[in-house]
Every structure is written in C-alpha cells, then in structure tokens.
Tab-separated table of C-alpha atoms in Angstrom:
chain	number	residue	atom	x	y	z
M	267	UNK	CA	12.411	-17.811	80.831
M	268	UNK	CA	15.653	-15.997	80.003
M	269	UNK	CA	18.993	-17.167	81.059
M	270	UNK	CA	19.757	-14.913	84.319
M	271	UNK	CA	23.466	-12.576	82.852
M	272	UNK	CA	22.575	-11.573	80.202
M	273	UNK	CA	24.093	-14.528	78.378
M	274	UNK	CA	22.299	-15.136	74.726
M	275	UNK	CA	22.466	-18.387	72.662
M	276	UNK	CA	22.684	-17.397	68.959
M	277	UNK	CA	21.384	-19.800	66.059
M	278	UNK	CA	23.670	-18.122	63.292
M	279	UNK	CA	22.020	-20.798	60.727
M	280	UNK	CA	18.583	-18.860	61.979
M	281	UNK	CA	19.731	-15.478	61.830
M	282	UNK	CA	20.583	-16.192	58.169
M	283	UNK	CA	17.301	-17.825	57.062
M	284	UNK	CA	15.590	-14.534	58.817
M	285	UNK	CA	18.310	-12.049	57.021
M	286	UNK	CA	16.940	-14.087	53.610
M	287	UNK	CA	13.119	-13.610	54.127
M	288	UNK	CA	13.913	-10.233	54.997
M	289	UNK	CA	15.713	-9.873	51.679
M	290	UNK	CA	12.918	-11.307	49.378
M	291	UNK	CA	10.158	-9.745	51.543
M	292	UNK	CA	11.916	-6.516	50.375
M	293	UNK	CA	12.385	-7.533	46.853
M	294	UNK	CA	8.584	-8.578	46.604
M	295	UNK	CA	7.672	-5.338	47.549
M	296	UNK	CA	9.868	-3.667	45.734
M	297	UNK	CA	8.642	-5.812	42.588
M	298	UNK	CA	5.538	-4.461	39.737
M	299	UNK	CA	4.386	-8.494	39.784
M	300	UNK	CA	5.260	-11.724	41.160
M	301	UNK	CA	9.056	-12.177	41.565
M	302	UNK	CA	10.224	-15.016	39.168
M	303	UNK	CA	12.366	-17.873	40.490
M	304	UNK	CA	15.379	-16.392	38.529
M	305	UNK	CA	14.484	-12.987	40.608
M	306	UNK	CA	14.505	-15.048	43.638
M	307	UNK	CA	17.804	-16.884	43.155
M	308	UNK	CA	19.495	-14.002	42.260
M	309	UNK	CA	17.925	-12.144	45.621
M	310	UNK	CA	19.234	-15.486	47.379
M	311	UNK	CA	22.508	-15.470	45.647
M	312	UNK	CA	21.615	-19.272	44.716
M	313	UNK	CA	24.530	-18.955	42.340
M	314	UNK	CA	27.314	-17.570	44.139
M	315	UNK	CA	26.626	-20.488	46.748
M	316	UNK	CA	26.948	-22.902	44.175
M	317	UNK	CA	29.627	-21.202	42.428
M	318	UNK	CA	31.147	-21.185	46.087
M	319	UNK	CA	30.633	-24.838	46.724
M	320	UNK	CA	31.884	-26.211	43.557
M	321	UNK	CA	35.340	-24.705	44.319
C-alpha cells in the first residue's frame, strides 16, 4: 500500500537500468537484424563510462 502524502521513494539506480532497456528496446526495433554487442555498447555508452571512470 502507498505511503499516505503523496511522498514517493525513488530508486535512481532503477530508473536508470529502466531508461537503458528502454534505449536498446528502441534500438532493436529500430535495427534490420540482431543488434551486435558493439551496437549495444555504443547504445549503452559502455565507453564513455569507462572513459569516465578511468579519469
């Protein structure tokens, strides 16, 4: 049952997983075949993060 106020608990970590399988659920349908795993790091910005994290 929901909190009574109106007050919501946000997962951010959650909210970004969903925001990613949004974003390759688009790019797969987008896509003539099978998205590679290059297509799907580069739809998960898999470099960039690492690019971010090695800084």
């Amino acid at each position: 049952m929901a909190p009574v106020g109106g007050t919501a608990v946000q997962d951010h970590v959650a909210l970004a997983e969903i925001e990613l399988c949004g974003e390759l659920i688009i790019a797969a349908s987008a896509a003539q075949e099978r998205l590679s795993l290059e297509s799907i790091d580069e739809v998960l910005k898999v470099a960039e993060e690492r690019a971010a994290a090695g800084r």
